[in-house]
Short mmCIF file of C-alpha atoms and ligand atoms in Angstrom, two decimals:
data_model
loop_
_atom_site.label_atom_id
_atom_site.label_comp_id
_atom_site.label_asym_id
_atom_site.label_seq_id
_atom_site.Cartn_x
_atom_site.Cartn_y
_atom_site.Cartn_z
CA MET A 102 112.21 103.89 79.67
CA THR A 103 110.60 102.47 82.75
CA ALA A 104 109.54 98.82 82.40
CA ARG A 105 106.21 97.74 83.88
CA LEU A 106 106.85 94.32 85.41
CA THR A 107 104.31 91.77 86.62
CA PRO A 108 104.64 89.28 89.48
CA ASP A 109 105.94 86.77 86.87
CA ASP A 110 108.98 89.03 86.36
CA LEU A 111 110.16 88.91 90.00
CA ASP A 112 113.57 87.46 89.09
CA ARG A 113 114.11 90.23 86.57
CA ALA A 114 113.20 92.83 89.19
CA ALA A 115 115.69 91.23 91.61
CA ASP A 116 118.39 91.22 88.88
CA ILE A 117 117.85 94.94 88.21
CA LEU A 118 118.20 95.68 91.93
CA ARG A 119 121.36 93.59 92.26
CA ALA A 120 122.84 95.42 89.26
CA GLY A 121 122.36 98.79 90.98
CA GLY A 122 119.09 99.77 89.27
CA LEU A 123 115.93 101.35 90.68
CA VAL A 124 112.76 99.25 90.97
CA ALA A 125 109.50 100.57 92.43
CA PHE A 126 107.60 97.79 94.18
CA PRO A 127 104.36 97.44 96.15
CA THR A 128 104.39 97.10 99.92
CA GLU A 129 101.18 96.89 101.94
CA THR A 130 101.57 100.59 102.86
CA VAL A 131 102.58 102.42 99.67
CA TYR A 132 104.81 101.71 96.65
CA GLY A 133 108.50 102.02 97.55
CA LEU A 134 111.36 103.07 95.25
CA GLY A 135 113.89 100.32 95.86
CA ALA A 136 117.66 100.17 95.47
CA ASP A 137 120.36 97.85 96.83
CA ALA A 138 121.09 99.37 100.25
CA THR A 139 124.69 98.13 100.14
CA ASP A 140 125.38 100.08 96.93
CA ALA A 141 125.99 103.79 97.60
CA ARG A 142 125.72 104.67 93.90
CA ALA A 143 122.32 102.99 93.63
CA ILE A 144 121.16 104.92 96.71
CA ALA A 145 122.42 108.16 95.22
CA ARG A 146 120.19 107.41 92.22
CA ILE A 147 117.14 107.24 94.54
CA PHE A 148 117.88 110.73 95.85
CA ALA A 149 118.34 112.00 92.28
CA ALA A 150 115.15 110.39 90.93
CA LYS A 151 113.07 111.81 93.80
CA ASP A 152 114.85 115.19 93.97
CA ARG A 153 115.18 114.33 97.63
CA PRO A 154 117.31 116.42 100.00
CA ARG A 155 120.48 114.44 100.66
CA PHE A 156 120.19 114.62 104.44
CA ASN A 157 117.00 112.56 104.62
CA PRO A 158 117.70 108.96 105.68
CA LEU A 159 115.95 105.96 104.05
CA ILE A 160 114.15 102.92 105.44
CA VAL A 161 115.97 99.63 104.76
CA HIS A 162 113.65 96.72 103.90
CA VAL A 163 114.57 93.15 104.80
CA PRO A 164 112.65 89.87 104.41
CA ASP A 165 112.72 88.77 108.05
CA LEU A 166 113.85 89.51 111.61
CA ASP A 167 117.06 87.45 111.31
CA THR A 168 118.20 89.56 108.37
CA ALA A 169 117.37 92.75 110.28
CA LEU A 170 119.64 91.57 113.11
CA ALA A 171 122.60 91.59 110.72
CA HIS A 172 122.21 95.36 110.41
CA VAL A 173 120.90 96.68 113.75
CA THR A 174 121.01 95.80 117.44
CA MET A 175 117.74 95.25 119.30
CA ASP A 176 117.00 95.51 123.01
CA ALA A 177 114.16 93.53 124.59
CA ALA A 178 111.50 96.12 123.69
CA ALA A 179 112.61 96.26 120.06
CA LEU A 180 112.69 92.46 119.79
CA SER A 181 109.24 92.17 121.28
CA LEU A 182 107.85 94.75 118.84
CA ALA A 183 109.51 93.04 115.88
CA ARG A 184 108.22 89.61 116.91
CA ALA A 185 104.71 90.92 117.40
CA PHE A 186 104.31 93.16 114.35
CA TRP A 187 106.72 92.00 111.61
CA PRO A 188 105.98 91.45 108.82
CA GLY A 189 103.80 94.55 108.85
CA PRO A 190 103.54 98.35 108.61
CA LEU A 191 106.07 99.07 111.39
CA THR A 192 109.53 100.65 110.99
CA LEU A 193 112.04 100.52 113.84
CA VAL A 194 114.89 103.05 114.14
CA LEU A 195 117.73 101.24 115.91
CA PRO A 196 121.49 101.44 116.52
CA ARG A 197 123.46 100.26 113.48
CA ARG A 198 125.50 97.12 113.88
CA ALA A 199 129.20 97.61 113.14
CA GLY A 200 129.38 94.79 110.58
CA SER A 201 126.38 95.93 108.52
CA ARG A 202 127.14 96.34 104.81
CA VAL A 203 124.41 98.96 104.39
CA ALA A 204 126.00 102.01 102.75
CA ASP A 205 126.44 105.08 104.98
CA LEU A 206 124.45 107.11 102.47
CA ALA A 207 121.28 105.09 103.23
CA ALA A 208 121.27 106.41 106.80
CA THR A 209 122.96 109.64 105.66
CA GLY A 210 125.72 109.05 108.17
CA LEU A 211 123.44 108.65 111.24
CA PRO A 212 124.44 106.06 113.88
CA THR A 213 120.91 104.62 113.63
CA LEU A 214 119.19 102.72 110.84
CA ALA A 215 115.47 102.49 110.05
CA VAL A 216 114.48 98.87 109.25
CA ARG A 217 111.22 97.25 108.27
CA VAL A 218 109.90 93.83 107.18
CA PRO A 219 106.97 94.52 104.82
CA ALA A 220 103.97 92.19 104.87
CA ALA A 221 103.00 92.33 101.18
CA PRO A 222 103.91 88.85 99.82
CA LEU A 223 105.29 90.30 96.58
CA ALA A 224 107.60 92.64 98.50
CA ARG A 225 108.92 89.85 100.73
CA ASP A 226 109.40 87.55 97.74
CA LEU A 227 111.35 90.29 95.97
CA LEU A 228 113.51 90.84 99.08
CA PHE A 229 114.23 87.10 99.42
CA ARG A 230 115.18 86.82 95.75
CA THR A 231 117.30 89.98 95.77
CA GLY A 232 119.28 88.73 98.75
CA ARG A 233 120.30 92.27 99.71
CA PRO A 234 118.79 94.83 102.07
CA VAL A 235 116.70 97.19 99.94
CA ALA A 236 116.49 100.91 100.72
CA ALA A 237 113.09 102.26 99.69
CA PRO A 238 111.44 105.61 100.30
CA SER A 239 107.92 106.11 98.94
CA ALA A 240 108.08 106.09 95.11
CA ASN A 241 107.11 109.73 94.49
CA PRO A 242 108.99 112.96 93.84
CA SER A 243 109.99 114.50 97.19
CA GLY A 244 107.13 116.37 98.88
CA GLN A 245 104.36 115.05 96.61
CA VAL A 246 101.54 112.57 97.19
CA SER A 247 102.66 108.99 97.94
CA PRO A 248 101.79 106.28 95.35
CA THR A 249 99.46 103.38 96.06
CA THR A 250 99.36 101.97 92.51
CA ALA A 251 101.88 101.31 89.72
CA ASP A 252 100.11 103.96 87.61
CA HIS A 253 100.76 106.61 90.28
CA VAL A 254 104.45 105.69 90.19
CA LEU A 255 104.65 105.85 86.39
CA ARG A 256 102.84 109.18 86.28
CA SER A 257 105.40 110.93 88.48
CA LEU A 258 108.63 108.91 88.08
CA GLY A 259 108.18 107.29 84.63
CA GLY A 260 111.42 107.62 82.64
CA ARG A 261 113.46 108.29 85.82
CA ILE A 262 113.55 104.73 87.18
CA ASP A 263 114.28 101.34 85.63
CA ALA A 264 111.11 99.45 86.45
CA VAL A 265 107.91 99.31 88.44
CA LEU A 266 106.58 96.00 89.71
CA ASP A 267 102.79 96.10 89.41
CA GLY A 268 101.16 94.24 92.28
CA GLY A 269 97.85 96.10 92.34
CA PRO A 270 96.77 98.70 94.89
CA ALA A 271 98.52 98.90 98.27
CA THR A 272 96.10 97.60 100.90
CA VAL A 273 96.96 99.77 103.93
CA GLY A 274 97.48 103.00 101.99
CA VAL A 275 99.47 105.10 104.48
CA GLU A 276 103.16 104.67 105.30
CA SER A 277 104.47 102.54 108.13
CA THR A 278 104.40 103.71 111.74
CA ILE A 279 107.97 104.66 112.76
CA LEU A 280 109.13 103.89 116.32
CA MET A 281 112.47 104.49 117.99
CA PRO A 282 112.95 102.22 121.04
CA THR A 283 115.46 103.66 123.53
CA PRO A 284 116.40 102.84 127.13
CA ARG A 285 114.11 105.72 128.24
CA GLY A 286 111.10 104.37 126.34
CA THR A 287 109.82 104.11 122.78
CA HIS A 288 109.39 107.28 120.71
CA LEU A 289 106.72 107.61 118.02
CA LEU A 290 108.52 109.33 115.11
CA ARG A 291 105.67 109.04 112.58
CA PRO A 292 102.09 107.81 112.99
CA GLY A 293 101.24 105.30 110.27
CA GLY A 294 99.57 102.10 109.19
CA LEU A 295 99.89 100.42 112.58
CA PRO A 296 97.75 102.38 115.08
CA ALA A 297 99.61 103.90 118.05
CA GLU A 298 96.93 102.48 120.37
CA THR A 299 97.79 98.94 119.24
CA LEU A 300 101.49 99.54 119.93
CA GLU A 301 100.82 101.14 123.32
CA ALA A 302 98.65 98.17 124.30
CA HIS A 303 101.47 95.79 123.35
CA LEU A 304 104.12 97.80 125.24
CA ALA A 305 101.71 98.41 128.14
CA THR A 306 103.01 101.99 128.27
CA ALA A 307 102.53 105.29 126.43
CA LEU A 308 104.66 106.13 123.39
CA LEU A 309 106.94 109.16 123.79
CA PRO A 310 106.98 112.13 121.39
CA PRO A 311 109.93 112.39 118.96
CA PRO A 312 113.12 113.33 120.84
CA ALA A 313 114.24 116.89 120.09
CA GLY A 314 116.50 116.96 117.03
CA SER A 315 116.10 113.23 116.35
CA ALA A 316 115.20 113.46 112.69
CA PRO A 317 116.45 116.67 111.15
CA ASN A 318 114.19 117.62 108.27
CA ALA A 319 112.92 114.09 107.72
CA PRO A 320 110.62 114.37 104.72
CA GLY A 321 107.59 112.69 106.26
CA GLN A 322 108.15 114.96 109.25
CA GLN A 323 108.41 118.23 107.32
CA ALA A 324 105.46 120.59 107.66
CA SER A 325 104.64 120.49 103.93
CA HIS A 326 104.61 117.00 102.48
CA TYR A 327 102.32 114.53 100.66
CA ALA A 328 101.02 117.61 98.86
CA PRO A 329 98.74 117.70 95.82
CA ARG A 330 99.01 120.84 93.67
CA GLY A 331 95.57 122.09 94.72
CA ARG A 332 94.91 123.83 98.06
CA LEU A 333 93.47 121.69 100.83
CA ARG A 334 91.00 122.84 103.50
CA LEU A 335 90.57 120.40 106.40
CA ASN A 336 87.71 119.61 108.82
CA ALA A 337 85.24 120.98 106.28
CA THR A 338 81.64 119.97 106.98
CA ALA A 339 80.50 121.20 103.53
CA PRO A 340 82.24 122.48 100.38
CA GLU A 341 82.36 126.12 99.33
CA PRO A 342 81.20 126.79 95.73
CA ASP A 343 84.67 126.51 94.13
CA GLU A 344 85.77 123.45 96.11
CA VAL A 345 85.80 119.73 95.37
CA TYR A 346 84.57 117.93 98.51
CA LEU A 347 86.27 114.78 99.76
CA GLY A 348 83.86 113.16 102.18
CA PHE A 349 84.04 110.70 105.05
CA GLY A 350 80.97 108.92 106.37
CA PRO A 351 77.40 109.87 105.44
CA GLY A 352 77.28 113.09 103.43
CA PRO A 353 76.90 114.57 99.97
CA ALA A 354 77.37 112.30 96.93
CA GLY A 355 80.80 112.53 95.25
CA PRO A 356 84.36 111.56 96.07
CA THR A 357 84.72 110.07 99.54
CA LEU A 358 87.43 108.45 101.66
CA SER A 359 84.82 106.02 103.00
CA ALA A 360 81.06 106.37 102.61
CA THR A 361 80.54 104.20 105.68
CA GLY A 362 83.09 106.06 107.84
CA ASP A 363 85.54 103.14 107.96
CA LEU A 364 89.07 104.33 108.87
CA ALA A 365 90.92 101.38 107.27
CA GLU A 366 89.05 101.96 104.01
CA ALA A 367 89.82 105.70 104.26
CA ALA A 368 93.56 105.08 104.81
CA ALA A 369 93.67 102.76 101.82
CA ALA A 370 91.86 105.35 99.65
CA LEU A 371 93.60 108.53 100.88
CA PHE A 372 96.54 108.88 98.51
CA ALA A 373 94.60 107.47 95.53
CA ARG A 374 91.88 110.13 96.00
CA LEU A 375 94.53 112.87 96.29
CA GLN A 376 96.32 111.47 93.20
CA THR A 377 93.04 111.52 91.23
CA LEU A 378 92.20 115.09 92.29
CA ASP A 379 95.79 116.09 91.43
CA ALA A 380 95.54 114.50 87.97
CA ALA A 381 92.23 116.37 87.42
CA ASP A 382 93.92 119.68 88.45
CA ALA A 383 91.40 120.32 91.25
CA PRO A 384 92.41 123.83 92.45
CA ARG A 385 90.69 123.69 95.86
CA ILE A 386 89.85 120.59 97.87
CA ALA A 387 87.79 120.51 101.08
CA VAL A 388 88.16 117.42 103.26
CA ALA A 389 85.61 116.16 105.78
CA PRO A 390 86.65 115.80 109.45
CA ILE A 391 88.33 112.46 110.24
CA PRO A 392 88.21 111.07 113.81
CA ASP A 393 91.68 111.37 115.39
CA LYS A 394 91.98 107.79 116.64
CA GLY A 395 93.47 104.55 115.30
CA LEU A 396 94.39 104.92 111.61
CA GLY A 397 92.68 108.32 111.72
CA ARG A 398 95.82 109.72 113.40
CA ALA A 399 97.97 108.74 110.41
CA ILE A 400 95.34 110.07 107.98
CA ASN A 401 95.12 113.42 109.82
CA ASP A 402 98.93 113.65 110.02
CA ARG A 403 99.19 113.24 106.21
CA LEU A 404 96.28 115.64 105.58
CA ARG A 405 97.78 118.34 107.84
CA ARG A 406 101.08 118.14 105.98
CA ALA A 407 99.33 118.11 102.59
CA ALA A 408 97.44 121.28 103.64
CA ALA A 409 100.47 123.07 105.14
CA PRO A 410 101.91 126.19 103.48
CA ARG A 411 104.40 125.17 100.76
CA PRO A 412 108.05 126.09 101.19
O1 TXA B 199 105.60 102.51 104.58
C1 TXA B 199 106.73 103.01 104.47
O2 TXA B 199 107.45 103.27 105.45
C2 TXA B 199 107.21 103.30 103.05
C3 TXA B 199 107.36 101.97 102.33
C4 TXA B 199 107.94 102.12 100.95
O3 TXA B 199 108.11 101.07 103.10
N1 TXA B 199 108.45 104.04 103.06
C5 TXA B 199 108.53 105.34 103.44
O4 TXA B 199 109.78 105.89 103.31
O5 TXA B 199 107.58 105.98 103.85
P1 TXA B 199 110.07 107.45 103.34
O6 TXA B 199 111.48 107.60 102.92
O7 TXA B 199 109.06 108.19 102.53
O8 TXA B 199 109.98 107.83 104.85
C6 TXA B 199 111.01 107.36 105.70
C7 TXA B 199 110.97 108.06 107.03
C8 TXA B 199 111.45 109.49 106.89
O9 TXA B 199 110.62 110.35 107.64
C9 TXA B 199 112.86 109.38 107.46
O10 TXA B 199 113.39 110.54 107.90
C10 TXA B 199 112.68 108.36 108.57
O11 TXA B 199 111.87 107.40 107.93
N2 TXA B 199 113.96 107.77 108.93
C11 TXA B 199 114.72 106.95 108.21
N3 TXA B 199 115.86 106.63 108.86
C12 TXA B 199 115.81 107.29 110.03
C13 TXA B 199 116.70 107.40 111.15
N4 TXA B 199 117.87 106.76 111.18
N5 TXA B 199 116.31 108.17 112.19
C14 TXA B 199 115.12 108.82 112.18
N6 TXA B 199 114.25 108.77 111.14
C15 TXA B 199 114.59 108.02 110.09
MG1 MG B 200 107.52 109.61 101.52
#
């Protein structure tokens, strides 16, 4: 049985995590499936619940920058990014600190660790109360659509996890932007909830593409991911007769990512619309063109992967 917890049950959620259990919780991006990152058995349960390939490393969530510094080392660029954008939808992949108690399984043996300080108050409160770094991938079976509500989590992982903390819909709606600062410059590993343009303006330099071989088969970087069961057709200006149309901006009545063409609203709605179409067994979905700037880059990245041929 999976318990549905409310914000009043935060201490119980923290107790479950400290005892090695799995608790899904809301961040501002999507719901994460949390486990104590210092407990290898708890992390193994995440992989089992998600049917996730073992070689995919997890993001470790901490309540503040000081806690992050117990687990990773930061150069000047990394520190400046963390100070500017944490808490928020930014993940930094950094060298692991020797004394970190994070289990090797969380980073699947890599010398680096992905860390993030989420902005959602409920998530930070949970992290403070748990008092441990919390590993949390998105709370969905591997390869499927990410969850932005507690109901999405229960629909796909109900019975496989101990609890879900219901904090209402995630406000950003797409996963965090993942950066890897290095002495050569900062690589963009995954576009996400913090626009690349904003980061480039802060760094006063262009982000680099992912280094070759940096993230072998990372799930969010696999060609097919975030996929509903129906087939997706992108950049569609109108639906064909057997298609459900998912609009953006002015257009036909019906489901839309944002009737006014607002990219933040579209990011927040993206996975919920795909979840709804999935639950309704829509066999073919046509999606309107989305401008490839700001949050639109993260939206298009997720849509391309959702539309990619399945393995
Ligand atoms: O917004 C988010 O980031 C959400 C919420 C729950 O925080 N989490 C999330 O986790 O999207 P997940 O597991 O679905 O995606 C984590 C990504 C993967 O693409 C993974 O490969 C990459 O982070 N990653 C983790 N550790 C890494 C490392 N050491 N080097 C390179 N990539 C890493
Ligand atoms: Mg994911």
